[in-house]
Amino acid sequence: MKYLVLLCDGMADYHKGPLNDKTPMQLAHKPNIDFCAAHGEVGTIKTVADGFKPGSDVANLAVMGYNPELYYSGRSPLEAASIGIELSSTDIASRCNIVTLSDEDDYSQKTMIDYCADDISTAEADVLIKFLEEKLSEEDLHFYTGVSYRHCLVLKNALGGSFEATPPHDILDRKITEYLPENKRILELMKKSYELLKDHPVNLMRIEKGLRPANSIWIWGSGNKKEMPSFKSKFGLDGAVISAVDLIKGIGKLTEMKVCEVEGATGYIDTNFEGKADAAIKTFKEGTDLVYLHVEAPDECGHRFEAQNKIRAIELIDEKILSKVKAYLDSTNDNYKIMILPDHATPLCLKTHVSDPVPFVIYEKYNEIDSGVKSVNEDTAAETKIYVNEGYEIMSRFVKK
Ligand SMILES: [Zn+2]
């Protein structure tokens, strides 16, 4: 038996949006997803437990079968594992975005123009992060380069020093005044980063090219490392993750799953969809039982208010990933199961995540059922009345014989 989890980040949406009260799931042409829905189990699942913010961290941990109450302390420690940072249990890791802020003299009066500095490349970002490390690091404080705009700040032996801070993608176009971290040391770092980065040659070049400068860091998502049981010890299966983002790769590493690298996986609509399908097929052929294939694109389109791209992202997942992997699995004549779901909704109208339950589909090749659902979306999934209240129980439900 093989198992495919197709995690479509941020796919679910609200009706009140730019698409005449329809959702991207309703408008996307997705024959393969809908085939699985028609012949499988369809319902809704609460992936974000009460008391948690609706992040991809908490939601993906739950879908992978890990109760965030036990295994979550912040987003960054999960990403740090992917970057290859060895954290001790007393270190505090924080997400360090490089962002674009407006150019008022008073730092606290600036506006969050862009949480990703125009999708800065990893190569450019690496120069900036290394520059900050050179200028701002201290014995117990270090910067590490991640991917694109997503980097890491580690405070050594700082247990108890984790702090609340707002994700920058939640405050787009807003003044940062009331969202600045209360932690004085962190705030000071952010202010100093602006002075160091605003006229950095990398940024001067970006401005010349008409790109937004990466002129400040923004620190959030802090926490310490939690010990997690391996996926194999929990579910008895060899698992692998395929994703463009450090968060998912980090969870994979911490749970001792195989982490597959895919060339051209960007986390956006231009990602290498076929490459991800090929990686899944290759991994299955190598004997892996379960592949957790994560696609970030619908979420990014939600954050960017790109309605048509969000629809297209769902269609590309269906056409270039699901159809291909499913055709391979069919060709083996072995039984297999496919679970399709978002981690959370990223409604276009809000440009950020929400905690509402999301649709899920579980399909089994040699145990087809008639769900009565012709096309899965937020409404048809809710209508089945099948509801999973504890998100972290979905994995056991999926892999049970
Ligand atoms: Zn998101």
PDB file of N, CA and C and ligand atoms in Angstrom, residues 9 56 299 303 344 346 353, ligand 1:
ATOM      1  N   ASP A   9      -1.470  24.137   0.152  1.00  0.00           N
ATOM      2  CA  ASP A   9      -1.391  25.180   1.182  1.00  0.00           C
ATOM      3  C   ASP A   9      -2.348  26.338   0.878  1.00  0.00           C
ATOM      4  N   SER A  56       0.794  27.816   8.926  1.00  0.00           N
ATOM      5  CA  SER A  56       1.101  26.560   8.244  1.00  0.00           C
ATOM      6  C   SER A  56       1.875  25.621   9.161  1.00  0.00           C
ATOM      7  N   ASP A 299      -1.501  29.315  -1.397  1.00  0.00           N
ATOM      8  CA  ASP A 299      -1.385  30.197  -0.233  1.00  0.00           C
ATOM      9  C   ASP A 299      -0.761  31.529  -0.630  1.00  0.00           C
ATOM     10  N   HIS A 303      -2.243  35.353  -0.304  1.00  0.00           N
ATOM     11  CA  HIS A 303      -1.601  36.499   0.352  1.00  0.00           C
ATOM     12  C   HIS A 303      -1.475  37.680  -0.597  1.00  0.00           C
ATOM     13  N   HIS A 344      -4.810  25.149   5.821  1.00  0.00           N
ATOM     14  CA  HIS A 344      -5.716  26.168   6.344  1.00  0.00           C
ATOM     15  C   HIS A 344      -6.251  26.921   5.142  1.00  0.00           C
ATOM     16  N   THR A 346      -6.634  30.439   3.095  1.00  0.00           N
ATOM     17  CA  THR A 346      -6.023  31.777   2.963  1.00  0.00           C
ATOM     18  C   THR A 346      -6.952  32.600   2.081  1.00  0.00           C
ATOM     19  N   HIS A 353      -4.240  33.979   6.714  1.00  0.00           N
ATOM     20  CA  HIS A 353      -4.818  32.690   7.102  1.00  0.00           C
ATOM     21  C   HIS A 353      -5.977  32.847   8.070  1.00  0.00           C
TER      22      HIS A 353
HETATM   23 ZN    ZN B   1       0.505  31.510   4.130  1.00  0.00          ZN
END
